[in-house]
Structure formats: structure tokens, C-alpha cells
Amino acid sequence: MLAEVLKSDITRLDVDAIVNAANRSLLGGGGVDGAIHRAAGPGLLEECGKFGHCDTGKAVITKAYNLPCRHVIHTPGSVWRGGGNGEAELLKSCYMSCLSLACDYELETIAFPSISTGIYGFPLREASHIAVFTVFSWNKDFPRKVIFVTFSEEATEIYREVLSRFNVR
Ligand code: ADP
């Protein structure tokens, strides 16, 4: 698996799929979800509305409308409630569900934001471990490359450090 950390606005990336840290209604929200819907335009909301709902840790795939990428994979993140409520398992499941869709659609490159580490309050370091560990445990043919998209200096440093333990740049 090729992997890299990129500090960027995820809506600008020209990749096969970007992941949206969504909520269960799939009707848009703040943070990266709001940015993705604003950049994609109203078609995205309309398509999301057809699903009605998505459970935490699961994922759905849509077209990308006005975004430069090809698809958006929406996964409702794990809400941090102190750490003893299955939060880690649910966050891992978010990554697995997205990777599984990328595999089904034979997507080469997928870009993840740091799911759950904004409004949902998941500690950044623990979330980055789960993200990187889950991606490197994935041993199917697709995706071939994962981009961990960070939005702050702090997140960029943490992800770079965690990724360096897997001996990749
Ligand atoms: P959640 O509700 O899952 O916590 P947020 O959107 O609040 O989702 O935050 C998830 C992460 O996405 C945070 O680390 C935040 O800094 C980051 N983020 C916010 N906007 C963008 C963006 N445009 N591109 C990439 N990452 C973003």
C-alpha cells in the first residue's frame, strides 16, 4: 500500500475518491462535510438524500458533481464519548467500510480526512493510529494508494510521525 500525508483542503484533490466525515442523516453539516457539499453543489445533497440514512461506521458512495475527484465516499464518524463506548472499533469500521467500497469500485487512489477529530471530538493521536493501522492492514488489490489529508499543522505532524513508523514517506 502506498500512503502519504498531505496538508490540504480535501475538496481540491483530483483523486478517484475523497472521503466525507459525514453524519448519519447524510444531509451535510459543518467541518469537512460542509466544505465538500459547498464545493460539490446541490446534486450531491440530492443523491445523498436518496439513501435516507447511514449508520455510524458504514459508508456509501456517490458521484462527485462539481468536485475535481470522481467519487465521494460518505462515512458517519464515531462520536467520542470518553473512549469506553466502542469509539475505536467504530472508527476502524469507518475506514474499513470506505476501503471496502474503494475495492468494490476498483479505485486506485482514495483520500481520507481525519475522520471524527473535529466536531466529533476523537483525540487526534489515537484517531491517526487507527487510520494508519487500518489502512496498512488492508491487503486487497484496491485501493493502491491512500492519502491522509490533514488540515492543521498539529495533525500533519502527528500523521507524519505515525506513518513514518510504517517506513513510508
Ligand atoms: P467530524 O464530525 O467527523 O469530527 P469534522 O469535519 O468536524 O468531522 O473534522 C474532521 C477533520 O477534518 C478535522 O481534523 C478537521 O480539521 C478536518 N477538516 C475540516 N475541513 C477540512 C477540509 N476542507 N479538508 C480536509 N480536512 C478538513
mmCIF file of C-alpha atoms and ligand atoms in Angstrom:
data_model
loop_
_atom_site.group_PDB
_atom_site.id
_atom_site.type_symbol
_atom_site.label_atom_id
_atom_site.label_comp_id
_atom_site.label_asym_id
_atom_site.label_seq_id
_atom_site.Cartn_x
_atom_site.Cartn_y
_atom_site.Cartn_z
ATOM 1 C CA MET A 1 0.000 0.000 0.000
ATOM 2 C CA LEU A 2 1.318 3.411 -0.938
ATOM 3 C CA ALA A 3 0.468 6.094 1.567
ATOM 4 C CA GLU A 4 1.248 9.733 2.133
ATOM 5 C CA VAL A 5 0.276 12.646 4.320
ATOM 6 C CA LEU A 6 -0.854 15.793 2.555
ATOM 7 C CA LYS A 7 -1.833 19.038 4.241
ATOM 8 C CA SER A 8 -4.620 20.332 2.056
ATOM 9 C CA ASP A 9 -8.254 21.184 1.637
ATOM 10 C CA ILE A 10 -9.596 17.769 0.607
ATOM 11 C CA THR A 11 -12.130 19.344 -1.769
ATOM 12 C CA ARG A 12 -9.266 20.369 -4.074
ATOM 13 C CA LEU A 13 -7.915 16.885 -4.707
ATOM 14 C CA ASP A 14 -8.161 15.248 -8.112
ATOM 15 C CA VAL A 15 -8.306 11.609 -6.979
ATOM 16 C CA ASP A 16 -10.631 8.645 -7.552
ATOM 17 C CA ALA A 17 -12.442 9.247 -4.270
ATOM 18 C CA ILE A 18 -12.404 11.584 -1.321
ATOM 19 C CA VAL A 19 -13.966 10.509 1.949
ATOM 20 C CA ASN A 20 -16.517 12.673 3.690
ATOM 21 C CA ALA A 21 -16.672 12.600 7.501
ATOM 22 C CA ALA A 22 -20.454 12.734 7.341
ATOM 23 C CA ASN A 23 -23.250 12.376 9.863
ATOM 24 C CA ARG A 24 -25.930 9.706 9.881
ATOM 25 C CA SER A 25 -28.508 11.875 8.134
ATOM 26 C CA LEU A 26 -26.134 12.345 5.161
ATOM 27 C CA LEU A 27 -27.675 15.802 4.798
ATOM 28 C CA GLY A 28 -24.495 17.812 5.238
ATOM 29 C CA GLY A 29 -23.126 19.612 8.270
ATOM 30 C CA GLY A 30 -20.120 21.565 9.433
ATOM 31 C CA GLY A 31 -16.395 20.960 9.023
ATOM 32 C CA VAL A 32 -15.221 18.888 6.103
ATOM 33 C CA ASP A 33 -18.796 17.760 5.364
ATOM 34 C CA GLY A 34 -19.914 21.348 4.806
ATOM 35 C CA ALA A 35 -16.858 22.114 2.675
ATOM 36 C CA ILE A 36 -17.484 19.054 0.470
ATOM 37 C CA HIS A 37 -21.166 19.871 -0.054
ATOM 38 C CA ARG A 38 -20.405 23.531 -0.819
ATOM 39 C CA ALA A 39 -17.787 22.613 -3.389
ATOM 40 C CA ALA A 40 -19.791 19.763 -4.945
ATOM 41 C CA GLY A 41 -23.010 21.736 -5.401
ATOM 42 C CA PRO A 42 -26.650 20.714 -4.812
ATOM 43 C CA GLY A 43 -26.504 17.484 -6.820
ATOM 44 C CA LEU A 44 -24.549 15.836 -4.028
ATOM 45 C CA LEU A 45 -27.184 16.593 -1.397
ATOM 46 C CA GLU A 46 -29.882 15.293 -3.693
ATOM 47 C CA GLU A 47 -28.065 11.994 -4.253
ATOM 48 C CA CYS A 48 -27.286 11.642 -0.540
ATOM 49 C CA GLY A 49 -30.958 12.186 0.247
ATOM 50 C CA LYS A 50 -31.834 9.040 -1.701
ATOM 51 C CA PHE A 51 -30.002 6.900 0.876
ATOM 52 C CA GLY A 52 -32.000 8.495 3.681
ATOM 53 C CA HIS A 53 -29.573 7.432 6.379
ATOM 54 C CA CYS A 54 -26.258 5.701 7.004
ATOM 55 C CA ASP A 55 -25.179 4.029 10.248
ATOM 56 C CA THR A 56 -22.034 5.081 12.099
ATOM 57 C CA GLY A 57 -19.080 3.082 10.798
ATOM 58 C CA LYS A 58 -20.745 2.181 7.488
ATOM 59 C CA ALA A 59 -20.239 4.042 4.189
ATOM 60 C CA VAL A 60 -21.997 4.949 0.954
ATOM 61 C CA ILE A 61 -20.540 6.115 -2.357
ATOM 62 C CA THR A 62 -21.838 8.874 -4.620
ATOM 63 C CA LYS A 63 -20.772 10.840 -7.650
ATOM 64 C CA ALA A 64 -18.684 13.966 -7.048
ATOM 65 C CA TYR A 65 -20.560 16.619 -9.083
ATOM 66 C CA ASN A 66 -18.510 19.862 -9.212
ATOM 67 C CA LEU A 67 -15.586 18.435 -7.250
ATOM 68 C CA PRO A 68 -12.392 17.554 -9.146
ATOM 69 C CA CYS A 69 -12.425 13.966 -7.788
ATOM 70 C CA ARG A 70 -14.507 11.122 -9.285
ATOM 71 C CA HIS A 71 -16.449 9.856 -6.242
ATOM 72 C CA VAL A 72 -17.284 10.818 -2.682
ATOM 73 C CA ILE A 73 -17.442 8.101 -0.026
ATOM 74 C CA HIS A 74 -19.533 9.229 2.939
ATOM 75 C CA THR A 75 -18.986 7.671 6.345
ATOM 76 C CA PRO A 76 -20.633 8.862 9.562
ATOM 77 C CA GLY A 77 -17.784 9.087 12.069
ATOM 78 C CA SER A 78 -17.528 7.758 15.590
ATOM 79 C CA VAL A 79 -18.595 10.296 18.215
ATOM 80 C CA TRP A 80 -16.120 10.467 21.126
ATOM 81 C CA ARG A 81 -17.892 9.833 24.446
ATOM 82 C CA GLY A 82 -14.870 9.273 26.681
ATOM 83 C CA GLY A 83 -13.311 6.276 24.945
ATOM 84 C CA GLY A 84 -15.059 3.393 26.713
ATOM 85 C CA ASN A 85 -18.039 3.138 24.409
ATOM 86 C CA GLY A 86 -16.650 1.312 21.392
ATOM 87 C CA GLU A 87 -15.426 4.526 19.764
ATOM 88 C CA ALA A 88 -12.190 2.990 18.457
ATOM 89 C CA GLU A 89 -13.910 -0.030 16.912
ATOM 90 C CA LEU A 90 -16.440 2.223 15.204
ATOM 91 C CA LEU A 91 -13.723 4.488 13.805
ATOM 92 C CA LYS A 92 -11.856 1.449 12.482
ATOM 93 C CA SER A 93 -15.092 0.320 10.891
ATOM 94 C CA CYS A 94 -15.385 3.710 9.108
ATOM 95 C CA TYR A 95 -12.000 3.171 7.468
ATOM 96 C CA MET A 96 -12.773 -0.476 6.628
ATOM 97 C CA SER A 97 -16.133 0.411 5.059
ATOM 98 C CA CYS A 98 -14.507 3.082 2.871
ATOM 99 C CA LEU A 99 -11.660 0.792 1.831
ATOM 100 C CA SER A 100 -14.173 -1.911 1.019
ATOM 101 C CA LEU A 101 -16.111 0.412 -1.314
ATOM 102 C CA ALA A 102 -12.841 1.546 -2.919
ATOM 103 C CA CYS A 103 -12.080 -2.124 -3.547
ATOM 104 C CA ASP A 104 -15.538 -2.879 -4.999
ATOM 105 C CA TYR A 105 -15.247 0.109 -7.362
ATOM 106 C CA GLU A 106 -11.583 -0.665 -8.162
ATOM 107 C CA LEU A 107 -10.495 2.824 -7.139
ATOM 108 C CA GLU A 108 -6.754 3.415 -7.322
ATOM 109 C CA THR A 109 -6.430 6.411 -5.021
ATOM 110 C CA ILE A 110 -8.548 7.447 -2.058
ATOM 111 C CA ALA A 111 -8.071 10.479 0.196
ATOM 112 C CA PHE A 112 -9.208 10.393 3.838
ATOM 113 C CA PRO A 113 -9.695 13.387 6.107
ATOM 114 C CA SER A 114 -9.009 12.771 9.782
ATOM 115 C CA ILE A 115 -12.458 11.296 10.466
ATOM 116 C CA SER A 116 -14.061 12.173 13.830
ATOM 117 C CA THR A 117 -11.289 14.509 15.014
ATOM 118 C CA GLY A 118 -13.228 17.739 14.543
ATOM 119 C CA ILE A 119 -16.757 18.240 15.803
ATOM 120 C CA TYR A 120 -16.935 14.560 16.919
ATOM 121 C CA GLY A 121 -14.071 15.119 19.379
ATOM 122 C CA PHE A 122 -11.956 11.995 18.831
ATOM 123 C CA PRO A 123 -8.378 12.533 20.134
ATOM 124 C CA LEU A 124 -6.139 13.187 17.151
ATOM 125 C CA ARG A 125 -3.267 10.873 18.082
ATOM 126 C CA GLU A 126 -5.481 7.873 18.745
ATOM 127 C CA ALA A 127 -7.518 8.559 15.602
ATOM 128 C CA SER A 128 -4.356 8.788 13.490
ATOM 129 C CA HIS A 129 -3.132 5.420 14.814
ATOM 130 C CA ILE A 130 -6.441 3.793 13.949
ATOM 131 C CA ALA A 131 -6.417 5.394 10.478
ATOM 132 C CA VAL A 132 -2.880 4.356 9.583
ATOM 133 C CA PHE A 133 -3.095 0.905 11.182
ATOM 134 C CA THR A 134 -6.353 0.038 9.450
ATOM 135 C CA VAL A 135 -5.101 1.191 6.061
ATOM 136 C CA PHE A 136 -1.899 -0.844 6.361
ATOM 137 C CA SER A 137 -3.828 -3.935 7.459
ATOM 138 C CA TRP A 138 -5.812 -3.771 4.229
ATOM 139 C CA ASN A 139 -4.376 -6.310 1.810
ATOM 140 C CA LYS A 140 -6.685 -6.266 -1.195
ATOM 141 C CA ASP A 141 -5.741 -5.054 -4.694
ATOM 142 C CA PHE A 142 -7.632 -1.753 -4.385
ATOM 143 C CA PRO A 143 -7.102 0.981 -3.397
ATOM 144 C CA ARG A 144 -3.437 1.128 -4.356
ATOM 145 C CA LYS A 145 -2.769 4.480 -2.744
ATOM 146 C CA VAL A 146 -4.139 6.293 0.294
ATOM 147 C CA ILE A 147 -3.693 9.985 1.020
ATOM 148 C CA PHE A 148 -4.154 11.070 4.629
ATOM 149 C CA VAL A 149 -5.334 14.649 4.275
ATOM 150 C CA THR A 150 -4.587 16.869 7.238
ATOM 151 C CA PHE A 151 -5.894 20.342 7.863
ATOM 152 C CA SER A 152 -3.780 21.673 10.738
ATOM 153 C CA GLU A 153 -0.053 21.761 11.480
ATOM 154 C CA GLU A 154 -0.638 19.595 14.534
ATOM 155 C CA ALA A 155 -2.476 16.898 12.594
ATOM 156 C CA THR A 156 0.156 16.964 9.851
ATOM 157 C CA GLU A 157 2.973 16.375 12.338
ATOM 158 C CA ILE A 158 1.142 13.581 14.113
ATOM 159 C CA TYR A 159 0.196 11.755 10.919
ATOM 160 C CA ARG A 160 3.734 12.092 9.518
ATOM 161 C CA GLU A 161 5.158 10.626 12.711
ATOM 162 C CA VAL A 162 2.716 7.706 12.803
ATOM 163 C CA LEU A 163 3.195 6.979 9.106
ATOM 164 C CA SER A 164 6.987 7.056 9.415
ATOM 165 C CA ARG A 165 6.753 4.027 11.719
ATOM 166 C CA PHE A 166 5.471 2.097 8.715
ATOM 167 C CA ASN A 167 8.618 3.036 6.822
ATOM 168 C CA VAL A 168 6.948 5.010 4.110
ATOM 169 C CA ARG A 169 7.209 8.629 3.111
HETATM 170 P P1 ADP B 1 -16.118 15.033 12.458
HETATM 171 O O1 ADP B 1 -17.552 15.449 12.660
HETATM 172 O O2 ADP B 1 -16.001 13.620 11.900
HETATM 173 O O3 ADP B 1 -15.265 15.270 13.654
HETATM 174 P P2 ADP B 1 -15.054 17.427 11.099
HETATM 175 O O4 ADP B 1 -15.339 17.843 9.709
HETATM 176 O O5 ADP B 1 -15.527 18.302 12.201
HETATM 177 O O6 ADP B 1 -15.631 15.929 11.231
HETATM 178 O O7 ADP B 1 -13.494 17.224 11.295
HETATM 179 C C1 ADP B 1 -12.772 16.121 10.772
HETATM 180 C C2 ADP B 1 -11.385 16.582 10.371
HETATM 181 O O8 ADP B 1 -11.454 17.220 9.111
HETATM 182 C C3 ADP B 1 -10.761 17.576 11.339
HETATM 183 O O9 ADP B 1 -9.440 17.117 11.639
HETATM 184 C C4 ADP B 1 -10.739 18.884 10.546
HETATM 185 O O10 ADP B 1 -9.604 19.662 10.869
HETATM 186 C C5 ADP B 1 -10.653 18.374 9.125
HETATM 187 N N1 ADP B 1 -11.138 19.279 8.070
HETATM 188 C C6 ADP B 1 -12.051 20.270 8.151
HETATM 189 N N2 ADP B 1 -12.230 20.833 6.942
HETATM 190 C C7 ADP B 1 -11.424 20.165 6.069
HETATM 191 C C8 ADP B 1 -11.139 20.272 4.673
HETATM 192 N N3 ADP B 1 -11.751 21.178 3.900
HETATM 193 N N4 ADP B 1 -10.232 19.408 4.130
HETATM 194 C C9 ADP B 1 -9.625 18.476 4.880
HETATM 195 N N5 ADP B 1 -9.841 18.311 6.207
HETATM 196 C C10 ADP B 1 -10.726 19.159 6.790
#
